[in-house]
Short mmCIF file of C-alpha atoms in Angstrom, two decimals:
data_model
loop_
_atom_site.label_atom_id
_atom_site.label_comp_id
_atom_site.label_asym_id
_atom_site.label_seq_id
_atom_site.Cartn_x
_atom_site.Cartn_y
_atom_site.Cartn_z
CA MET X 1 -27.08 -33.21 -0.84
CA THR X 2 -28.73 -34.14 -4.15
CA LYS X 3 -29.82 -30.52 -4.59
CA THR X 4 -26.26 -29.40 -3.82
CA PHE X 5 -24.69 -31.47 -6.59
CA LEU X 6 -27.44 -30.55 -9.05
CA SER X 7 -26.75 -26.85 -8.39
CA ILE X 8 -23.00 -27.32 -8.79
CA GLY X 9 -23.46 -29.38 -11.96
CA ALA X 10 -25.76 -26.77 -13.49
CA ALA X 11 -23.28 -23.98 -12.74
CA ALA X 12 -20.38 -25.96 -14.20
CA ILE X 13 -22.32 -26.81 -17.38
CA PHE X 14 -23.28 -23.14 -17.74
CA ALA X 15 -19.64 -22.07 -17.30
CA LEU X 16 -18.28 -24.56 -19.81
CA GLY X 17 -21.02 -23.81 -22.29
CA LEU X 18 -20.06 -20.15 -22.38
CA THR X 19 -16.57 -21.00 -23.58
CA THR X 20 -17.90 -21.60 -27.10
CA THR X 21 -18.25 -17.84 -27.67
CA THR X 22 -15.63 -15.90 -29.64
CA ALA X 23 -13.28 -12.62 -29.32
CA SER X 24 -10.23 -11.92 -26.43
CA ALA X 25 -10.59 -12.61 -22.72
CA ASN X 26 -8.65 -11.23 -19.79
CA GLU X 27 -6.27 -13.60 -17.97
CA ARG X 28 -7.93 -15.50 -15.10
CA ARG X 29 -6.20 -18.81 -14.42
CA PHE X 30 -7.08 -18.93 -10.70
CA THR X 31 -10.16 -18.51 -8.53
CA TYR X 32 -8.64 -17.92 -5.06
CA SER X 33 -5.67 -15.81 -6.21
CA TYR X 34 -5.36 -12.71 -8.38
CA GLU X 35 -2.78 -12.32 -11.13
CA THR X 36 -0.81 -9.07 -11.35
CA THR X 37 -2.14 -8.25 -14.82
CA GLY X 38 -5.40 -6.31 -15.10
CA MET X 39 -7.79 -5.03 -17.73
CA PRO X 40 -6.49 -3.11 -20.79
CA LYS X 41 -7.30 0.61 -20.78
CA GLY X 42 -10.94 1.27 -21.64
CA ALA X 43 -12.01 -2.42 -21.57
CA TRP X 44 -14.89 -3.77 -19.49
CA GLU X 45 -15.44 -7.27 -18.17
CA TYR X 46 -18.36 -8.89 -16.33
CA GLU X 47 -17.55 -11.73 -13.92
CA GLN X 48 -20.03 -14.11 -12.31
CA TRP X 49 -18.72 -15.94 -9.22
CA PHE X 50 -20.22 -19.05 -7.65
CA THR X 51 -18.72 -20.71 -4.55
CA TRP X 52 -20.03 -23.82 -2.82
CA LYS X 53 -18.83 -24.55 0.74
CA ASN X 54 -19.63 -27.82 2.47
CA TYR X 55 -19.67 -27.83 6.30
CA ASP X 56 -20.50 -30.67 8.70
CA ASN X 57 -24.00 -29.27 9.29
CA LYS X 58 -24.77 -27.13 6.23
CA ASN X 59 -24.05 -26.19 2.64
CA ARG X 60 -23.42 -22.60 1.65
CA PHE X 61 -23.68 -21.08 -1.82
CA ASP X 62 -22.00 -17.69 -2.32
CA PHE X 63 -22.61 -15.50 -5.38
CA ARG X 64 -20.79 -12.39 -6.62
CA HIS X 65 -21.75 -10.09 -9.51
CA GLU X 66 -18.77 -8.00 -10.59
CA PHE X 67 -17.66 -5.55 -13.29
CA GLU X 68 -14.00 -4.76 -14.02
CA TYR X 69 -12.83 -1.67 -15.91
CA GLY X 70 -9.35 -0.75 -17.16
CA ILE X 71 -8.73 2.84 -16.01
CA SER X 72 -5.28 2.50 -17.56
CA ASP X 73 -3.16 -0.43 -18.72
CA THR X 74 -1.79 -0.73 -15.15
CA LEU X 75 -4.81 0.31 -13.02
CA THR X 76 -8.00 -1.76 -12.83
CA LEU X 77 -11.25 -0.88 -11.05
CA ASP X 78 -13.42 -3.75 -9.72
CA ILE X 79 -17.07 -2.91 -8.96
CA TYR X 80 -18.86 -5.48 -6.79
CA ILE X 81 -22.54 -5.02 -7.57
CA ALA X 82 -23.68 -7.53 -4.95
CA ASP X 83 -22.42 -10.41 -2.83
CA TRP X 84 -25.16 -12.69 -1.54
CA ARG X 85 -25.51 -16.24 -0.25
CA ILE X 86 -27.88 -19.15 0.28
CA GLU X 87 -27.40 -21.35 3.36
CA ASP X 88 -28.96 -24.82 3.51
CA ILE X 89 -28.75 -25.90 7.17
CA LYS X 90 -29.50 -29.51 8.02
CA GLY X 91 -32.86 -29.79 9.75
CA GLU X 92 -33.62 -26.07 9.41
CA GLY X 93 -34.08 -25.51 5.66
CA SER X 94 -32.49 -22.80 3.55
CA LYS X 95 -32.39 -19.00 3.54
CA ALA X 96 -30.97 -16.34 1.20
CA ASP X 97 -29.22 -13.16 2.36
CA TYR X 98 -27.72 -10.12 0.64
CA ARG X 99 -24.25 -9.56 2.11
CA ARG X 100 -22.44 -6.53 0.70
CA SER X 101 -21.33 -4.37 -2.24
CA GLY X 102 -18.18 -2.36 -2.87
CA PHE X 103 -15.16 -1.73 -5.07
CA ALA X 104 -11.45 -2.49 -5.40
CA LEU X 105 -8.42 -1.02 -7.16
CA ARG X 106 -5.53 -3.10 -8.51
CA LYS X 107 -2.31 -1.28 -9.44
CA GLN X 108 0.32 -3.20 -11.41
CA MET X 109 3.86 -2.23 -10.45
CA THR X 110 5.84 -4.65 -12.65
CA ASP X 111 4.66 -6.70 -15.65
CA PRO X 112 5.39 -10.46 -15.40
CA ASN X 113 5.73 -10.61 -19.20
CA LYS X 114 8.47 -7.94 -19.21
CA SER X 115 10.12 -8.33 -15.77
CA SER X 116 11.54 -11.30 -13.89
CA LEU X 117 8.72 -10.94 -11.34
CA GLY X 118 5.29 -9.36 -11.75
CA SER X 119 3.88 -7.40 -8.82
CA ALA X 120 0.74 -5.44 -7.97
CA LEU X 121 -1.07 -3.85 -5.03
CA TYR X 122 -4.79 -4.43 -4.42
CA GLY X 123 -7.15 -2.53 -2.09
CA GLU X 124 -10.82 -3.36 -1.45
CA ALA X 125 -13.72 -1.81 0.50
CA LEU X 126 -17.08 -3.59 1.01
CA VAL X 127 -20.19 -2.47 2.92
CA GLY X 128 -23.45 -4.28 3.69
CA ASP X 129 -26.41 -3.93 6.06
CA GLN X 130 -24.53 -5.59 8.92
CA ILE X 131 -20.91 -5.72 7.78
CA ALA X 132 -17.96 -3.58 6.65
CA VAL X 133 -14.71 -4.95 5.21
CA LEU X 134 -11.34 -3.44 4.28
CA GLU X 135 -8.80 -5.65 2.53
CA GLY X 136 -5.28 -5.18 1.20
CA LYS X 137 -3.25 -7.58 -0.96
CA LEU X 138 0.28 -7.89 -2.26
CA LEU X 139 0.20 -9.81 -5.56
CA LEU X 140 3.24 -11.57 -7.03
CA GLN X 141 3.46 -13.50 -10.31
CA LYS X 142 6.20 -15.44 -12.08
CA ASN X 143 5.87 -16.66 -15.69
CA PHE X 144 8.24 -19.35 -16.96
CA GLY X 145 7.44 -20.98 -20.28
CA PRO X 146 3.94 -22.48 -20.20
CA PHE X 147 3.81 -22.18 -16.37
CA THR X 148 2.45 -19.32 -14.28
CA ALA X 149 2.93 -19.17 -10.49
CA VAL X 150 1.17 -16.63 -8.25
CA TYR X 151 1.23 -15.70 -4.57
CA ASN X 152 -1.12 -13.32 -2.73
CA LEU X 153 -0.52 -11.99 0.78
CA VAL X 154 -3.87 -10.80 2.16
CA ILE X 155 -4.74 -8.77 5.27
CA GLU X 156 -8.43 -8.16 5.95
CA ALA X 157 -10.31 -6.21 8.62
CA GLU X 158 -13.96 -7.09 9.16
CA TRP X 159 -16.61 -5.53 11.40
CA GLU X 160 -20.07 -7.03 12.00
CA GLY X 161 -23.11 -6.05 14.04
CA GLU X 162 -26.87 -5.59 14.03
CA ASP X 163 -26.59 -2.66 11.61
CA LEU X 164 -23.98 -0.30 10.13
CA GLY X 165 -24.31 2.04 13.11
CA ASN X 166 -23.55 -0.74 15.58
CA LEU X 167 -20.64 -2.79 14.24
CA ASN X 168 -19.24 -4.13 17.50
CA GLU X 169 -17.55 -7.37 16.43
CA SER X 170 -14.06 -6.94 14.97
CA VAL X 171 -12.07 -9.69 13.23
CA GLY X 172 -8.71 -9.61 11.50
CA VAL X 173 -7.87 -12.16 8.81
CA TRP X 174 -4.44 -13.11 7.47
CA GLN X 175 -4.33 -15.19 4.29
CA ASN X 176 -1.72 -16.66 2.01
CA THR X 177 -2.86 -17.96 -1.37
CA PHE X 178 -0.81 -19.85 -3.95
CA GLY X 179 -1.44 -20.98 -7.51
CA LEU X 180 0.40 -22.85 -10.24
CA SER X 181 -1.01 -23.20 -13.76
CA TYR X 182 0.21 -24.98 -16.90
CA GLN X 183 -0.92 -23.93 -20.39
CA VAL X 184 -1.86 -27.10 -22.30
CA ASN X 185 -2.91 -25.08 -25.35
CA PRO X 186 -4.08 -21.47 -25.94
CA SER X 187 -7.58 -22.31 -24.66
CA PHE X 188 -6.97 -24.83 -21.86
CA PHE X 189 -5.01 -24.64 -18.58
CA VAL X 190 -4.61 -27.04 -15.65
CA GLY X 191 -3.08 -26.41 -12.25
CA MET X 192 -3.51 -26.30 -8.50
CA GLU X 193 -4.38 -23.77 -5.82
CA ALA X 194 -3.76 -23.51 -2.08
CA LEU X 195 -5.30 -21.27 0.58
CA HIS X 196 -4.02 -20.71 4.13
CA GLU X 197 -6.05 -18.61 6.57
CA VAL X 198 -6.05 -17.63 10.24
CA GLU X 199 -8.49 -15.27 11.98
CA PHE X 200 -7.75 -12.94 14.91
CA ALA X 201 -10.70 -12.07 17.16
CA ASP X 202 -10.43 -8.36 18.04
CA TRP X 203 -7.00 -8.45 16.35
CA SER X 204 -5.51 -10.26 19.34
CA ASP X 205 -6.56 -13.90 19.79
CA ALA X 206 -5.44 -16.11 16.90
CA GLY X 207 -7.82 -18.88 15.86
CA ASP X 208 -6.98 -22.17 14.20
CA HIS X 209 -4.83 -22.21 11.08
CA VAL X 210 -6.75 -23.75 8.18
CA LEU X 211 -5.19 -24.96 4.93
CA TYR X 212 -6.90 -25.94 1.66
CA VAL X 213 -5.33 -27.52 -1.42
CA GLY X 214 -6.85 -28.70 -4.70
CA PRO X 215 -6.82 -28.73 -8.52
CA ASN X 216 -8.10 -26.17 -10.98
CA ILE X 217 -8.86 -25.95 -14.68
CA SER X 218 -9.35 -22.88 -16.88
CA PHE X 219 -10.87 -22.46 -20.33
CA ARG X 220 -10.91 -19.44 -22.59
CA LYS X 221 -12.19 -18.81 -26.08
CA GLY X 222 -12.41 -15.37 -27.59
CA ASN X 223 -13.81 -12.88 -25.09
CA VAL X 224 -15.05 -15.49 -22.58
CA PHE X 225 -13.30 -17.53 -19.89
CA ALA X 226 -14.36 -20.02 -17.21
CA THR X 227 -12.15 -21.12 -14.30
CA ILE X 228 -13.04 -23.85 -11.81
CA ALA X 229 -11.18 -24.88 -8.63
CA GLY X 230 -11.99 -27.47 -5.97
CA LEU X 231 -10.23 -27.18 -2.60
CA PHE X 232 -10.09 -29.78 0.18
CA GLN X 233 -9.27 -28.97 3.79
CA ALA X 234 -5.84 -30.40 4.71
CA THR X 235 -6.24 -29.46 8.38
CA ASP X 236 -8.93 -30.57 10.85
CA VAL X 237 -10.86 -27.42 11.79
CA ALA X 238 -14.50 -28.39 12.36
CA SER X 239 -15.88 -24.84 12.12
CA GLU X 240 -14.46 -24.34 8.61
CA PRO X 241 -15.73 -25.87 5.33
CA ASN X 242 -14.56 -29.40 4.56
CA THR X 243 -14.52 -28.69 0.81
CA GLN X 244 -14.94 -25.66 -1.43
CA LEU X 245 -15.72 -25.38 -5.13
CA ARG X 246 -15.48 -22.06 -6.97
CA ILE X 247 -16.45 -21.21 -10.56
CA ILE X 248 -15.74 -17.81 -12.15
CA VAL X 249 -17.12 -17.02 -15.60
CA GLY X 250 -16.17 -13.78 -17.35
CA ILE X 251 -16.94 -11.97 -20.60
CA THR X 252 -14.94 -8.99 -21.92
CA PHE X 253 -16.56 -6.23 -23.98
#
C-alpha cells in the first residue's frame, strides 16, 4: 500500500507541477465524463491519463497515452496510442500488460456557449492482442454562470479471448456519468463526478449495478491543464474497485 500512495503522490505532483507552463488549454473539467466542446480546427493536444483502482485483493494502475486533433471546430479525432496497466495482486506480486490502441471521433451538434444545451456524439473503436471494444456516447452539457454540468450516456460492446481470432467472451456495458464543476477563477475549478455502471454478460444477464461518487479539481494555465477526481463506491459490489483516482494532464500545441 505504501508503494501505491507513493505512485499516486508522484503522479499528482507531476500533474500539478505542469500547470506552471504558459499559453491556451482545451476545456477538461472532468475525468470520467466528456464535455461537448472539442479541439479547435488544426490544434493538437497530448493527454496523459493515470487511473488507480483499489480492490479488496489488489491495486490496479491504468495508463493511457492519447493525442487529440481538431479536424474542424466541431469534429475532434482522438488517437489512443496505447492503453496499458500494472496489477499488484496481494501475495502474488505485480505484472504489467499492454491492453489496446484505437481511435475515437467526437462530433459537436450544439455549442453550450451559444445554445441552451450543448450536445455531441462520440464513437470509439479499440483493439488489443486479446480484446476488441466498440463504444458510443451521447454527450450533453449545460453552462450556467460559473457552473458547468455534463451528462454522458455510454453503451459499450466488449469481446475478449485468447487472441484476436478467438474472441469468444462478449460483454455489454451501460454507463451513466455525471459531472458538476464550479469556476473559482480562470485557472481553478472544483466540482464532483458520479459514475453508474452495469454489465450484461452475452448482452442478456445483467450484473450488479455499481455507483461511484466523489470530488474533483481542475487546474489550467496557458496551454496546460491537470484534472484530478477521486471516486468512492456508494454500492457494495465486492468484485468492483472500492475507490478510484484518475489524473489527466494535457498540453495543447
